Short mmCIF file of C-alpha atoms in Angstrom, two decimals:
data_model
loop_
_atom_site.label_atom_id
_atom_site.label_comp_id
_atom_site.label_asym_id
_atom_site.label_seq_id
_atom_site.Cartn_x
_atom_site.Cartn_y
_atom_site.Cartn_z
CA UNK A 291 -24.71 -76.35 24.22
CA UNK A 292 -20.98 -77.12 25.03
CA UNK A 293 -18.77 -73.92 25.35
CA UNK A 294 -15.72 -76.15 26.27
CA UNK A 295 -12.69 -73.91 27.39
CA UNK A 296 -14.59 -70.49 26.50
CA UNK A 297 -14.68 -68.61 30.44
CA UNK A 298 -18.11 -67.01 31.56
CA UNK A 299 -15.92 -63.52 31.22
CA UNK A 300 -15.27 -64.48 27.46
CA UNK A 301 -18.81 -64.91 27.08
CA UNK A 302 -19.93 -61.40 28.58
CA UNK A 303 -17.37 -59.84 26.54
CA UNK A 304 -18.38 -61.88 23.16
CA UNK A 305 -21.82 -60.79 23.91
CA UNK A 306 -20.65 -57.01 24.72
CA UNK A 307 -19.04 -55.92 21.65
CA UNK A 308 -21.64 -58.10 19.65
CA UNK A 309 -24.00 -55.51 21.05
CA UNK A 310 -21.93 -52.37 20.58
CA UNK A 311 -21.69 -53.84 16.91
CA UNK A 312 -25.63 -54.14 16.06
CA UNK A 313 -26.23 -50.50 18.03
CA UNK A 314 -27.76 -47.98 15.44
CA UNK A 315 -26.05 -44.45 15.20
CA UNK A 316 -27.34 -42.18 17.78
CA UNK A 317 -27.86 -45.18 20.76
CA UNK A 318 -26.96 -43.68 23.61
CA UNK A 319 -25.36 -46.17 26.10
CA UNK A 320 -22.97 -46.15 29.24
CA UNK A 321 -20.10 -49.17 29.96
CA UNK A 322 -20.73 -48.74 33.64
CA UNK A 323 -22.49 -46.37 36.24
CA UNK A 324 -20.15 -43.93 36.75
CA UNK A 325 -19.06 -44.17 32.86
CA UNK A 326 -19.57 -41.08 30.72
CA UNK A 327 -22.81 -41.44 28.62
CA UNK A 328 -21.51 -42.27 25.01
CA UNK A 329 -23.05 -41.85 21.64
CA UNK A 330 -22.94 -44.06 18.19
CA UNK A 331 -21.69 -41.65 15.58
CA UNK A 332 -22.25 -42.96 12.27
CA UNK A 333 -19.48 -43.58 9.61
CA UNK A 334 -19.27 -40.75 6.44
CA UNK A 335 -17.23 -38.64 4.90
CA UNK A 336 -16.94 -34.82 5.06
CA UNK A 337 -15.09 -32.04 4.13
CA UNK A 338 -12.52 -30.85 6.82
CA UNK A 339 -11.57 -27.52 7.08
CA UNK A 340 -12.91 -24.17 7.24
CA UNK A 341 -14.68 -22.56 4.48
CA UNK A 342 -13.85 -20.19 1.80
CA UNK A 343 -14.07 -16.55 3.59
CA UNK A 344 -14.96 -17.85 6.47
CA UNK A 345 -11.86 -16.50 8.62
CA UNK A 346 -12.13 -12.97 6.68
CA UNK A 347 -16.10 -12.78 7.58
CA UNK A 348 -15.17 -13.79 11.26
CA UNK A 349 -12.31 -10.99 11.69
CA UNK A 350 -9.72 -13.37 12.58
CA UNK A 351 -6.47 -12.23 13.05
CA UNK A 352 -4.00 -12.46 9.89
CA UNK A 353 -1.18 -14.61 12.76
CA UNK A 354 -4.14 -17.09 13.09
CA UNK A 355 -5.39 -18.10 9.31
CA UNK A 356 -5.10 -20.44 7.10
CA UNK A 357 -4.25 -23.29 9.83
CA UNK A 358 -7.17 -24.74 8.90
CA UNK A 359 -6.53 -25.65 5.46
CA UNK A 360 -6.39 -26.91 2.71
CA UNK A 361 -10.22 -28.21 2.80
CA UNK A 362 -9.67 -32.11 2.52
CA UNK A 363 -12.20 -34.97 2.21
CA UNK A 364 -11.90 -37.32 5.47
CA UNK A 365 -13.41 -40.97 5.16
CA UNK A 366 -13.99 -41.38 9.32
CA UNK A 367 -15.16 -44.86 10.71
CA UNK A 368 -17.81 -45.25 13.15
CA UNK A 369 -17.10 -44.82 16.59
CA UNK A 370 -18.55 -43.67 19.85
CA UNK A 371 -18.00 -40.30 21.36
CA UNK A 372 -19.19 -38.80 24.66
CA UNK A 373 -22.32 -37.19 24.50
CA UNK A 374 -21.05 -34.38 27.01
CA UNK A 375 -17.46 -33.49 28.26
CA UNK A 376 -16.24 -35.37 30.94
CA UNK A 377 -17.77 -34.01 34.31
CA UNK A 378 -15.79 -32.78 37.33
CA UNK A 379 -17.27 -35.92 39.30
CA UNK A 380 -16.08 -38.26 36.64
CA UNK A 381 -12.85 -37.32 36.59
CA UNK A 382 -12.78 -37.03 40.18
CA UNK A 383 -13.30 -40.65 40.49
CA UNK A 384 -10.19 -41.50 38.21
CA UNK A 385 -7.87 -39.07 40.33
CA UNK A 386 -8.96 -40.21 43.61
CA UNK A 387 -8.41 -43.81 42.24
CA UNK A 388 -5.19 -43.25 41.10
CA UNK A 389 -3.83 -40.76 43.18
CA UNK A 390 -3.12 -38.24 39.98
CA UNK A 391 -2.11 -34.85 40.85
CA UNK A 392 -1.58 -31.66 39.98
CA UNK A 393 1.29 -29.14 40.41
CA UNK A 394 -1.37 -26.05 39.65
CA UNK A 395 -3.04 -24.59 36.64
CA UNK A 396 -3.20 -21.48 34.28
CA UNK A 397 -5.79 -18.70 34.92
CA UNK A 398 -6.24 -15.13 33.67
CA UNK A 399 -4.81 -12.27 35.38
CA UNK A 400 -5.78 -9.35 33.03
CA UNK A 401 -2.67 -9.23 30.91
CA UNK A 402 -2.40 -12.85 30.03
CA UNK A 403 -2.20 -16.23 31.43
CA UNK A 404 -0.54 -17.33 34.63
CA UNK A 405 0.20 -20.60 36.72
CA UNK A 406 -1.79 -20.24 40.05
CA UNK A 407 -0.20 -23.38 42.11
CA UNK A 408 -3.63 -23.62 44.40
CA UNK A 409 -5.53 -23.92 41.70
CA UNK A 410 -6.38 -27.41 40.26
CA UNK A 411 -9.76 -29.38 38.85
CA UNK A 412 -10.92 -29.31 42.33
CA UNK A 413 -10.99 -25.46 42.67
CA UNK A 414 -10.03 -23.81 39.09
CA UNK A 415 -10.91 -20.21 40.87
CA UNK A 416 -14.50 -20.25 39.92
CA UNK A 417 -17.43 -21.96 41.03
CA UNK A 418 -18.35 -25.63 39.90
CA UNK A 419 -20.02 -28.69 41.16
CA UNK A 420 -19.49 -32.44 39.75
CA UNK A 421 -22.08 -31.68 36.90
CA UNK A 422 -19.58 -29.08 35.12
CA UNK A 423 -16.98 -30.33 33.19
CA UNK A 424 -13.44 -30.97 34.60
CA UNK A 425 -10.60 -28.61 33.83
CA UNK A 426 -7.28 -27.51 34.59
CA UNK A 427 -6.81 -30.98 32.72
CA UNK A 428 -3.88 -31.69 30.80
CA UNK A 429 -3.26 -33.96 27.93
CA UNK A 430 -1.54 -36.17 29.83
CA UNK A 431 -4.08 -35.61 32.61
CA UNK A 432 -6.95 -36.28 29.77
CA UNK A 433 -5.35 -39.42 27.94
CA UNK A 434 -4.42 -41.32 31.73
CA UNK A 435 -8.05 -41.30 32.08
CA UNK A 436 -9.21 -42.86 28.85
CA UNK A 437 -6.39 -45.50 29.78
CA UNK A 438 -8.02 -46.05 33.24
CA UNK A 439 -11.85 -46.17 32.01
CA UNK A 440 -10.37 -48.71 29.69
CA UNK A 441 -8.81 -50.74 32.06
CA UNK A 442 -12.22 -50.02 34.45
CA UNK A 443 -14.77 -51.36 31.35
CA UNK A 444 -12.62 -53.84 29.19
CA UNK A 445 -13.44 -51.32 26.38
CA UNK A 446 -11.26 -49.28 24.26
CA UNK A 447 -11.40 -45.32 25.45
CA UNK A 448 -9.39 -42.72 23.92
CA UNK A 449 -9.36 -39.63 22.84
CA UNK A 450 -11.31 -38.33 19.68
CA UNK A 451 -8.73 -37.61 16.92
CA UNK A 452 -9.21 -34.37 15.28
CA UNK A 453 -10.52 -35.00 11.92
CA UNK A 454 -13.51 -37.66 14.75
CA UNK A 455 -13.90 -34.45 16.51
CA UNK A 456 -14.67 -32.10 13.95
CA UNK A 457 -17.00 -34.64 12.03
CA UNK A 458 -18.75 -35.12 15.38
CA UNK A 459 -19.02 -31.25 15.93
CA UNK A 460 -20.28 -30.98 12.10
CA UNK A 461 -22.60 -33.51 12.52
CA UNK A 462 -23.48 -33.31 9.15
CA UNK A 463 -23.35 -29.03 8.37
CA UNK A 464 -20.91 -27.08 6.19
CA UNK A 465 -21.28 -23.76 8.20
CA UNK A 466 -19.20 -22.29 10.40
CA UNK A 467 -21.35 -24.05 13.38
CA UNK A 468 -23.77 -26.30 13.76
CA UNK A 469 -26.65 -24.12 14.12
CA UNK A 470 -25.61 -21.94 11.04
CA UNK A 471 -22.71 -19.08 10.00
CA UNK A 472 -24.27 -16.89 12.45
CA UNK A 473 -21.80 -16.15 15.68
CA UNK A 474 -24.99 -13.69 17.40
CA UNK A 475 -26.98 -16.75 17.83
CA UNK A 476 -24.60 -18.83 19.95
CA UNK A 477 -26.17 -18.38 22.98
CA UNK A 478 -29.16 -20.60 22.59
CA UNK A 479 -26.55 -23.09 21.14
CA UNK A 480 -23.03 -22.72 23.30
CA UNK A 481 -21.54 -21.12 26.58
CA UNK A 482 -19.04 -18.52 25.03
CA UNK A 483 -18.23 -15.02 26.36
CA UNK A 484 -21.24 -13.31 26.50
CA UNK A 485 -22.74 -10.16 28.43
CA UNK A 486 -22.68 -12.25 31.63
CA UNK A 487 -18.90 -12.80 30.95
CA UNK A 488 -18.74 -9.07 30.88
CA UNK A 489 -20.80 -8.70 34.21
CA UNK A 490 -19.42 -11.16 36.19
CA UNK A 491 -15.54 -11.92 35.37
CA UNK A 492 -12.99 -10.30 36.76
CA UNK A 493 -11.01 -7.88 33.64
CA UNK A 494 -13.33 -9.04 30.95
CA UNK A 495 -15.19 -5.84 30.42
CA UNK A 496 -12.57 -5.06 27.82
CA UNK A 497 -13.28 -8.62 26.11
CA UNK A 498 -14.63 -9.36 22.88
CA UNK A 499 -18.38 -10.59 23.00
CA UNK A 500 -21.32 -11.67 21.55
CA UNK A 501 -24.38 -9.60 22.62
CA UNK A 502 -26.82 -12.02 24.60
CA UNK A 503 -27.13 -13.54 27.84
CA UNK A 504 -26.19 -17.41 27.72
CA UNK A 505 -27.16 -17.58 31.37
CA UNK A 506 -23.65 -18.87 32.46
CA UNK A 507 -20.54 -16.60 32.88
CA UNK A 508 -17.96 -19.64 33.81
CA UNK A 509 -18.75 -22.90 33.02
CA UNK A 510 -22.21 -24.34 32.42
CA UNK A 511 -23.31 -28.05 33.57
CA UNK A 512 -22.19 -30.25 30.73
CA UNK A 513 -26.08 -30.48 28.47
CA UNK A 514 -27.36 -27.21 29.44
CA UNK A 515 -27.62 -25.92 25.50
CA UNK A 516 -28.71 -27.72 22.62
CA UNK A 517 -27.05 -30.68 21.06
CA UNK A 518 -26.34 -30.98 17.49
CA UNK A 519 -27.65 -33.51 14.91
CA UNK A 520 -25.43 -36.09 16.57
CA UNK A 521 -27.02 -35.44 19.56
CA UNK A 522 -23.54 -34.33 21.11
CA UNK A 523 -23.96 -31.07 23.68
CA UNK A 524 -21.42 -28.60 24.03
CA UNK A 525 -19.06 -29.39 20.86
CA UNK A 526 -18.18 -25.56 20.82
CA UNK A 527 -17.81 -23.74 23.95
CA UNK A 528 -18.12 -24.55 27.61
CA UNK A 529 -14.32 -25.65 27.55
CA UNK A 530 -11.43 -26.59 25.06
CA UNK A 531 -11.12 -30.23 24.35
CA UNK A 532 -8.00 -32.22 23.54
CA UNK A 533 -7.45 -34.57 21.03
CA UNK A 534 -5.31 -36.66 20.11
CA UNK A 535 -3.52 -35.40 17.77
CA UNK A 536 0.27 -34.06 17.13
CA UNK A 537 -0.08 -29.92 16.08
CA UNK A 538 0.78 -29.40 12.61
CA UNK A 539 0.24 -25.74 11.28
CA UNK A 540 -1.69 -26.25 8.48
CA UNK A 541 -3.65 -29.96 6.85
CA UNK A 542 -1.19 -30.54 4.51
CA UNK A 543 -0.25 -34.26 4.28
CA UNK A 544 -2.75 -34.92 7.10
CA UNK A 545 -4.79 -38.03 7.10
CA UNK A 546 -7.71 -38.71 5.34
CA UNK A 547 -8.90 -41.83 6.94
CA UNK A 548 -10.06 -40.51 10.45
CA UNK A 549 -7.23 -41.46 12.27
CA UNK A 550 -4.76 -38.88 14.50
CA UNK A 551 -1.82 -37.13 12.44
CA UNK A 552 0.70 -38.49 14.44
CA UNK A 553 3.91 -36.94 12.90
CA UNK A 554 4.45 -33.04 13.48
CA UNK A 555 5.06 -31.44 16.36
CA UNK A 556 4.07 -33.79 19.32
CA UNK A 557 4.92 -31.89 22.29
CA UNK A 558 1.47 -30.22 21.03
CA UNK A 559 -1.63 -31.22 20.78
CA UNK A 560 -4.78 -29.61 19.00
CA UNK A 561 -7.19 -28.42 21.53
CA UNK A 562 -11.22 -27.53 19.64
CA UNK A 563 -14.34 -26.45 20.39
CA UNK A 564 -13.52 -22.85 22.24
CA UNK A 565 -14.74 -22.18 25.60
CA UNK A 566 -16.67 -20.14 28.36
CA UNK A 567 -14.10 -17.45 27.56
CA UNK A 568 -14.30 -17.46 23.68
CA UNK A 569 -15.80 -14.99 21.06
CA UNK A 570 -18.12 -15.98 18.59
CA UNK A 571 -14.69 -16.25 16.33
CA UNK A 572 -13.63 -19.28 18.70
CA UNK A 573 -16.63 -21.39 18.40
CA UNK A 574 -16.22 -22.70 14.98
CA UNK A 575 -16.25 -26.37 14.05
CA UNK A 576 -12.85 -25.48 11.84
CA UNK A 577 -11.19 -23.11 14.66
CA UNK A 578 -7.83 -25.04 15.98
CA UNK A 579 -5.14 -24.64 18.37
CA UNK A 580 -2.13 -26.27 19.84
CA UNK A 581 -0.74 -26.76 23.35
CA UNK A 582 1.96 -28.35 25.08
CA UNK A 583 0.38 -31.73 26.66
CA UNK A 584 1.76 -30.97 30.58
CA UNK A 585 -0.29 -27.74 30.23
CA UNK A 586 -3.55 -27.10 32.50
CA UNK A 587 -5.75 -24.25 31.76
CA UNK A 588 -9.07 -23.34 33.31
CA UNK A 589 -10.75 -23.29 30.14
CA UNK A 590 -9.72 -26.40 28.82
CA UNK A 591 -11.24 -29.56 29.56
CA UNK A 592 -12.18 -32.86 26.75
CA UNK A 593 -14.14 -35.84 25.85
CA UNK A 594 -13.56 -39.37 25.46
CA UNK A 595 -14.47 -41.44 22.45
CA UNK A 596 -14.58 -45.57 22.52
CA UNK A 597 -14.00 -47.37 19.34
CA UNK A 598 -16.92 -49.86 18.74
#
């Protein structure tokens, strides 16, 4: 067969994104060795938002309601999203590749947050190896490495927008989490504060808890609790994850089609999922937040998602 002026590397890509197209939902794959593992999430529509009573049942503070509403039916596309958060070694090879840097990063000093300079993704104040996932990651920090695994693969990495991440976290459930309304199971499920929390951090024996041992009182290795019906680990807790998305206070007027809200307040961006510091309250596939993009936090990490 002539292929005239069509390039081997045309070829190899042709043949690429023929076979992203024809994988089924739930085909794990990677673009490359170091790549983060990604999954095939399937197209549908859910319900967005959080539940009627669900905030009352879950004590949440009156300052902190009704930011996840109106409930709104979201048509999302298929796309891929990472089955775990991106690791501390994966993000270490984007930084080292590109030099990024850090001026220092949030952490908790009993009566609230505060920028430690020597602390970074490399050293957050806790221990970690490269099988945790990164933190002390910013927005910025979070969308120049999509850019640069896009760049690395020839494939397009991103961000998951919100309405992506909460489908993902859903994965199909109308409960508060994946595994069911109840916040006293999370442990099996999720690495929130727990009884090791209290043990082991320094000022939490004041904090809010759920009553179990989750085995991990900082951050777990990314897959060390149960995925959900996607087969995606660590949707609530471990760390925060970015999105994409500009903060809005409430859904009204926000997309229905899957794709990021990009009017509202864009020096913010929603952060989901809670984190190794969380009550049961925080882990909720409906729970949202917003935070200025240059910010990095030792909780607060994210995923990547590649569209097919």
């Amino acid at each position: 067969m002539k292929w005239g002026l069509v390039s081997v590397s045309m070829l190899v890509a042709l043949q690429s994104t023929t076979a992203a197209q024809d994988r089924a939902p739930g085909t794990v794959f990677k673009d490359c060795a170091a790549c983060p593992e990604m999954v095939v999430i399937p197209a549908g529509r859910f319900v967005m938002g959080t539940i009627p009573g669900e905030e009352e049942r879950e004590e949440l503070s009156v300052l902190y309601r009704n930011r996840s509403q109106p409930q709104h039916g979201v048509n999302v596309p298929r796309f891929s999203a990472g089955k775990f958060e991106v690791t501390r070694g994966q993000y270490r090879a984007f930084a080292e590749a590109t030099g990024r840097s850090s001026d220092g990063c949030f952490v908790w000093r009993g009566a609230g947050f505060e920028k430690d300079p020597a602390r970074d993704w490399r050293d957050p104040g806790y221990a970690q190896d490269d099988t945790h996932p990164a933190v002390c990651v910013s927005w910025d920090d979070a969308s120049a490495y999509a850019r640069w695994l896009s760049k690395k693969t020839g494939r397009t990495y991103r961000l998951l927008t919100e309405a992506e991440w909460e489908y993902a976290a859903r994965a199909g459930t109308t409960t508060a989490r994946f595994w069911g309304d109840a916040g006293e199971r999370s442990c099996g499920h999720a690495n929130g504060a727990d009884l090791a929390t209290r043990l082991q951090v320094p000022g939490a024996s004041d904090w809010e808890i759920i009553d179990c041992y989750d085995r991990y009182a900082y951050t777990a290795p990314v897959g060390s609790y149960r995925a959900n019906a996607f087969g995606l680990h660590d949707m609530l807790g471990n760390v925060w994850e970015w999105t994409q998305d500009c903060w809005n206070e409430n859904y009204s007027g926000a997309p229905e089609d899957g794709s990021a809200w990009a009017a509202g307040d864009c020096v913010l961006r929603v952060v989901r999922g809670g984190s190794w510091e969380d009550a049961p309250l925080g882990l909720r596939a409906a729970y949202r937040v917003g935070s200025p993009t240059v910010i990095r936090v030792y909780i607060r990490g994210f995923r990547v998602a590649r569209t097919d």
